[in-house]
Tab-separated table of C-alpha atoms in Angstrom:
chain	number	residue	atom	x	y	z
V	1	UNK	CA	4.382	-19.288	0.722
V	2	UNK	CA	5.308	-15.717	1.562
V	3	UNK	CA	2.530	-14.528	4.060
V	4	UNK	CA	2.194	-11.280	6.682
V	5	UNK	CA	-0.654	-12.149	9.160
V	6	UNK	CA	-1.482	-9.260	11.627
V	7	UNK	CA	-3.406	-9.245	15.006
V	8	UNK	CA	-5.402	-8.254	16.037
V	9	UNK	CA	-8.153	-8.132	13.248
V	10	UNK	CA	-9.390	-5.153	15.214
V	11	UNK	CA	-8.999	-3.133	18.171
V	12	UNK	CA	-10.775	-0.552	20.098
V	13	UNK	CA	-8.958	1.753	22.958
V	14	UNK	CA	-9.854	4.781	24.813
V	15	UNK	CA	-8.095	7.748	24.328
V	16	UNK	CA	-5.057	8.268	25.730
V	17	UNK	CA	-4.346	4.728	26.037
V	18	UNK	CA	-1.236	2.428	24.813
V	19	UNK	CA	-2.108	-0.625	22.201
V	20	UNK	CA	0.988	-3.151	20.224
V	21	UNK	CA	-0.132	-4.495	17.095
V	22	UNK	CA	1.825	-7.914	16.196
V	23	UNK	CA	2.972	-9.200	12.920
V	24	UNK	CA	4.536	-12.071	11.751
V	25	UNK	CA	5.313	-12.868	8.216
V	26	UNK	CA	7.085	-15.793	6.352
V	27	UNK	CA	8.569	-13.653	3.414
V	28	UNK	CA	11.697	-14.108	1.860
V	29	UNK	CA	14.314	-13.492	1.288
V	30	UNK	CA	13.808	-10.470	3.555
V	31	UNK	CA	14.333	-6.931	2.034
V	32	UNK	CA	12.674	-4.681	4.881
V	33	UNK	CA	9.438	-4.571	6.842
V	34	UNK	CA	7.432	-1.706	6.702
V	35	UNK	CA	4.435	-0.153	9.029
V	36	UNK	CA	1.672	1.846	7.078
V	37	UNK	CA	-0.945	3.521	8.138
V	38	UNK	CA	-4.322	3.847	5.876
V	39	UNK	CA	-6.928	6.022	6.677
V	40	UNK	CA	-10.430	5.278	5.574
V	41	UNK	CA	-10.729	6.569	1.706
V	42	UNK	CA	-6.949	7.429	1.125
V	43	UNK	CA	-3.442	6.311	0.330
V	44	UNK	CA	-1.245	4.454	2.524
V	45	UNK	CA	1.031	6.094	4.606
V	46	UNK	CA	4.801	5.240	5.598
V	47	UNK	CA	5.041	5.468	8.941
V	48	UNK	CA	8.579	2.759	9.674
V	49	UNK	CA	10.994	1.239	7.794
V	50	UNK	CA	13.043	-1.321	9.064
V	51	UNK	CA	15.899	-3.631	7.332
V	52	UNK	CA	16.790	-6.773	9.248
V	53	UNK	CA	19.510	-5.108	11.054
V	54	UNK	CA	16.912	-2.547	12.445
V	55	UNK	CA	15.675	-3.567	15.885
V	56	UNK	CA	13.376	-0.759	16.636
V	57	UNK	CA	12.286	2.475	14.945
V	58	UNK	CA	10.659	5.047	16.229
V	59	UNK	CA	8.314	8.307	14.404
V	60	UNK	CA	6.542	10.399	16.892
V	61	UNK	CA	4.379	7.888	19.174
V	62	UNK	CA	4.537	5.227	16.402
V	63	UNK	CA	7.391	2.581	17.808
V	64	UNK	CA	8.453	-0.166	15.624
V	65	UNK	CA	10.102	-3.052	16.524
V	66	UNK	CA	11.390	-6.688	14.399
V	67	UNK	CA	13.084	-9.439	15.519
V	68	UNK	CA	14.254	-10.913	12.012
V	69	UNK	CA	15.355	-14.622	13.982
V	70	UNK	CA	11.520	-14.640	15.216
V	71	UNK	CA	10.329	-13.013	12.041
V	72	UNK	CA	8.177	-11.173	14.196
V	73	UNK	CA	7.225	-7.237	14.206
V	74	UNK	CA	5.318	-4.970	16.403
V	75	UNK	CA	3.518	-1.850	16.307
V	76	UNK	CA	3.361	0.666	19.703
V	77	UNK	CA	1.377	3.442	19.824
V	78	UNK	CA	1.524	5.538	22.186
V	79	UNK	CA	-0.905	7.563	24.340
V	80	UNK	CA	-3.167	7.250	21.407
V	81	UNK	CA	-5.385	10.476	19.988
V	82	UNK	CA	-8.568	10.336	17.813
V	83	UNK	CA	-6.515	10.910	15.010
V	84	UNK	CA	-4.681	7.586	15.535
V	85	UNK	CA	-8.384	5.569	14.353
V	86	UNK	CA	-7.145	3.818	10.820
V	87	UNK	CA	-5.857	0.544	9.498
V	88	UNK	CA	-2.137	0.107	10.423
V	89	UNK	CA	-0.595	-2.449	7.516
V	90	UNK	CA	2.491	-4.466	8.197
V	91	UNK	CA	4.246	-5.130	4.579
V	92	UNK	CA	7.360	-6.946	4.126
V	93	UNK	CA	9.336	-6.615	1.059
V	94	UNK	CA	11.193	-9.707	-0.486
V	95	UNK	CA	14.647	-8.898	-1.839
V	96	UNK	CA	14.008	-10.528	-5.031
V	97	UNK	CA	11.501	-10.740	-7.379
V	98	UNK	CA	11.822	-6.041	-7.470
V	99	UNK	CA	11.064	-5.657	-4.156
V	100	UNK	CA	8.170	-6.973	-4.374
V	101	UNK	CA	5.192	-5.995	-1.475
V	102	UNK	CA	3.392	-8.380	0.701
V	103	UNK	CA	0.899	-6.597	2.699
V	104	UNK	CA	-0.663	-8.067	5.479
V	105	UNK	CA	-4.477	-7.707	6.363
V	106	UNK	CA	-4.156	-4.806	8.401
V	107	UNK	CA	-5.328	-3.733	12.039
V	108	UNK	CA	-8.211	-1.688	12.184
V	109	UNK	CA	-8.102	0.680	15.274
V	110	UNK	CA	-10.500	3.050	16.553
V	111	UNK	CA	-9.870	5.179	19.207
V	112	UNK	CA	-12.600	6.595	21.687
V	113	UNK	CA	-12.973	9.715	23.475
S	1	UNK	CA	9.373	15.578	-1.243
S	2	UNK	CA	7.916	12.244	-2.413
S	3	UNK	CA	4.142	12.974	-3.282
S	4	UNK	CA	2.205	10.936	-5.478
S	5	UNK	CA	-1.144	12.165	-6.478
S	6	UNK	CA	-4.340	10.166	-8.320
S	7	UNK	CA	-6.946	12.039	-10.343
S	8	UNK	CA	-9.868	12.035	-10.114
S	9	UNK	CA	-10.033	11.081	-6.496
S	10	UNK	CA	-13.708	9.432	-7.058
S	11	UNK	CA	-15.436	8.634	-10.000
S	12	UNK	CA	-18.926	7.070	-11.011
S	13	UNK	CA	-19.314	5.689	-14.800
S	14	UNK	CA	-22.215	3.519	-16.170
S	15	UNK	CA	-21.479	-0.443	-17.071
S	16	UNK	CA	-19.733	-1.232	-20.189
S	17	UNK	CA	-18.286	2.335	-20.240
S	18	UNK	CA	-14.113	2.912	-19.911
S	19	UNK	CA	-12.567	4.920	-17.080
S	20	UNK	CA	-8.838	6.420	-16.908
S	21	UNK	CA	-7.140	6.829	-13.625
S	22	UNK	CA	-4.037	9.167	-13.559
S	23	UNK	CA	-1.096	8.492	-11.282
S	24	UNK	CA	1.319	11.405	-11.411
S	25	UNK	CA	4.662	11.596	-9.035
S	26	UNK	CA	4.899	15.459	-8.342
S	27	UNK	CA	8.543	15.975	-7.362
S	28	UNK	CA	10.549	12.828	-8.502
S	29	UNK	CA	11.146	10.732	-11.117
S	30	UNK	CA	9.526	6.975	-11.304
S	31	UNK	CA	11.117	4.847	-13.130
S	32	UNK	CA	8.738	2.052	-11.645
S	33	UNK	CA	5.031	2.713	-10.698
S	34	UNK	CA	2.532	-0.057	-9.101
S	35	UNK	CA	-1.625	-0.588	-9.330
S	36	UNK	CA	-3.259	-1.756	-6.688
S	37	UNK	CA	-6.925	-2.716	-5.847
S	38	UNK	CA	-8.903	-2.720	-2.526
S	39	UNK	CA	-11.864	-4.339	-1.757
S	40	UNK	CA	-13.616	-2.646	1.309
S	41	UNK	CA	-11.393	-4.518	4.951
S	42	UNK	CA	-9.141	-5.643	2.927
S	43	UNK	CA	-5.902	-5.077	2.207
S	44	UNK	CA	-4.176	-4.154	-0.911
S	45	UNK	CA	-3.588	-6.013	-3.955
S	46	UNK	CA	-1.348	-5.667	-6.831
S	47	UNK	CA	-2.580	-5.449	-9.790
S	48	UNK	CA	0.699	-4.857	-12.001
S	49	UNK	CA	3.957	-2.978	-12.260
S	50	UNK	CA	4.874	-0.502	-14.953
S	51	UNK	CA	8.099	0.513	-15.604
S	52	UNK	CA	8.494	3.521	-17.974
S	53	UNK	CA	8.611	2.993	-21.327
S	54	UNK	CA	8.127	-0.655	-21.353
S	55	UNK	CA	5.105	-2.965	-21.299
S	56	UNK	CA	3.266	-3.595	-17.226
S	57	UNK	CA	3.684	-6.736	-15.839
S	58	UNK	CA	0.290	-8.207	-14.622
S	59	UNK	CA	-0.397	-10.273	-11.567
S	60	UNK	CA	-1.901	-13.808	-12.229
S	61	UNK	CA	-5.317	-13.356	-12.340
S	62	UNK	CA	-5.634	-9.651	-13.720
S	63	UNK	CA	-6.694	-9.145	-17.284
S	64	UNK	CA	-4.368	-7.065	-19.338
S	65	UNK	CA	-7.305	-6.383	-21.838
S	66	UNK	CA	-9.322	-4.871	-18.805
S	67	UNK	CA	-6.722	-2.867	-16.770
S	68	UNK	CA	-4.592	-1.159	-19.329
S	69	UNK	CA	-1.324	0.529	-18.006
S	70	UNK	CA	0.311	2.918	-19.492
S	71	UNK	CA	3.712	4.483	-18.624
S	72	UNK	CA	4.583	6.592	-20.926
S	73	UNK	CA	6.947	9.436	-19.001
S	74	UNK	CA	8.637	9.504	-15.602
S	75	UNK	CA	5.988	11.384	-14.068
S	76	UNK	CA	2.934	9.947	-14.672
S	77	UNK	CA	1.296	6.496	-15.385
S	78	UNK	CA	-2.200	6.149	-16.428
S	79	UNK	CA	-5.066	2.638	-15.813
S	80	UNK	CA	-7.532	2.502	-17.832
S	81	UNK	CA	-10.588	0.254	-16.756
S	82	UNK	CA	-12.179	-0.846	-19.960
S	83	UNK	CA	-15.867	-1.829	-20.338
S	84	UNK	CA	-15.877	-1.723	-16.230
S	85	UNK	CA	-18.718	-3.668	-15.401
S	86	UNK	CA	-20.115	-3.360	-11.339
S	87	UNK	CA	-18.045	-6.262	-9.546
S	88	UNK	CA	-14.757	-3.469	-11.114
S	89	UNK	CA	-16.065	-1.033	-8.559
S	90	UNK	CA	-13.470	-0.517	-5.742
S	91	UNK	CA	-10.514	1.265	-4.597
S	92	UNK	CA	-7.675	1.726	-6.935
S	93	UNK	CA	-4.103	3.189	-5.123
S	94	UNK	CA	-0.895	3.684	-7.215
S	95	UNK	CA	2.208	3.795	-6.122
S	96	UNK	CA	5.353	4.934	-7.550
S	97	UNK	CA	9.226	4.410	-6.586
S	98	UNK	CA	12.285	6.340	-8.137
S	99	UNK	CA	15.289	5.565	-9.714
S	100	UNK	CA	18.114	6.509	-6.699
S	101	UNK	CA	15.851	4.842	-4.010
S	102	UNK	CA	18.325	1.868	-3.780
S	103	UNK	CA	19.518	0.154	-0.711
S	104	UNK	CA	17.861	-1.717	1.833
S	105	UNK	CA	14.718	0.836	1.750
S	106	UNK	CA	14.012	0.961	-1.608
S	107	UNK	CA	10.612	2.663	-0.659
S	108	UNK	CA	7.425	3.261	-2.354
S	109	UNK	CA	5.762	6.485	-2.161
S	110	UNK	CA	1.491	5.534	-2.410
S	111	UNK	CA	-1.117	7.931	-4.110
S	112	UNK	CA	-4.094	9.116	-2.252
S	113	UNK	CA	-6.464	6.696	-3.896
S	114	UNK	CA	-9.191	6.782	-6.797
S	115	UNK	CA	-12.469	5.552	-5.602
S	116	UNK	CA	-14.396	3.544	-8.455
S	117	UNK	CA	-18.302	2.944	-8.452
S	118	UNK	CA	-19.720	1.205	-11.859
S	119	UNK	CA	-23.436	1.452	-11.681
């Protein structure tokens, strides 16, 4: 069954602080995995894109990394800010079937001052 | 480039009446536009794919009858909740992807959202 499971469910960090949040999916065949990040009452947001080739990936503090043996991804972020508080989504796309989405349950993170 | 907009960005309509959500890309083409539906902590779930000028595809377990699609030009695609009843209400996200995103990427570009309440 093609599955993305995130953890944590939740996470709470101070300001300033690092936090990795871990995904590991059984999709495929593997297209790309992809980090979003949704903040309460919008749209997702692209923040990564990775193919399996891709080890890591970087966009401001957001670091991405997969290991496509492991089927494993992670999310850094980095010295965190208020504005980082959202749900970060880990979605893998399957080759076939259109590029179909799986999303995963997201991380909920909420930074404090 | 690659903006996606909804309209109207929250909406409140009385059981048994029909609502239209707009999903417009603003500065591509989509040849290929998704609904999706979010129930509050969770994540997102497709509802169907539309590609232009052809009939959606539905998920299993979403009513065609209820959730009409249409996709009628390259730049926008419209769902229309039909006789929306309270257990419709939610969050309803689009998302659209063009014709020259190929390759391993192949991304999808997501609208801001349409918030639904059926009282």
């Amino acid at each position: 069954k093609n599955q993305v499971e995130q953890s944590p469910q939740s996470l709470i960090i101070l300001e300033g602080k690092n936090c990795t949040l871990q995904c590991n999916y059984t999709v495929s065949p593997f297209s790309n995995l992809r980090w979003y990040k949704q903040d309460t009452g919008r749209g997702p947001v692209s923040l990564t894109i990775m193919t399996f080739s891709e080890n890591t990936k970087s966009n401001g503090r957001y670091t991405a990394t997969l290991d496509a043996d492991t089927k494993q991804s992670s999310l850094h972020i980095t010295a965190s800010q208020l504005s980082d508080s959202a749900s970060y989504i880990c979605v893998v796309s399957r080759e076939a079937a259109g590029n179909k989405l799986t999303f995963g349950g997201g991380t909920r993170v909420l930074v404090k001052p | 480039g690659a903006v996606v907009s909804q309209h109207p960005s929250r909406v409140i309509c009385k059981s048994g009446t029909s609502v239209k959500i707009e999903c417009r890309s603003l500065d591509f083409q989509a040849t290929t536009m998704f609904w999706y539906r979010q129930f509050p902590k969770q994540s997102l779930m497709l509802m169907a794919t539309s590609n232009e000028g052809s009939k959606a595809t539905y998920e299993q377990g979403v009513e065609k009858d209820k959730f009409l699609i249409n996709h009628a030009s390259l730049t926008l695609s419209t769902l229309t909740v039909t006789s929306a009843h309270p257990e419709d209400s939610s969050f309803y996200i689009c998302s659209a992807r063009g014709p020259h995103v190929e390759g391993p990427y192949n991304e999808q570009f997501f609208g801001p959202g349409t918030r639904l309440t059926v009282l």
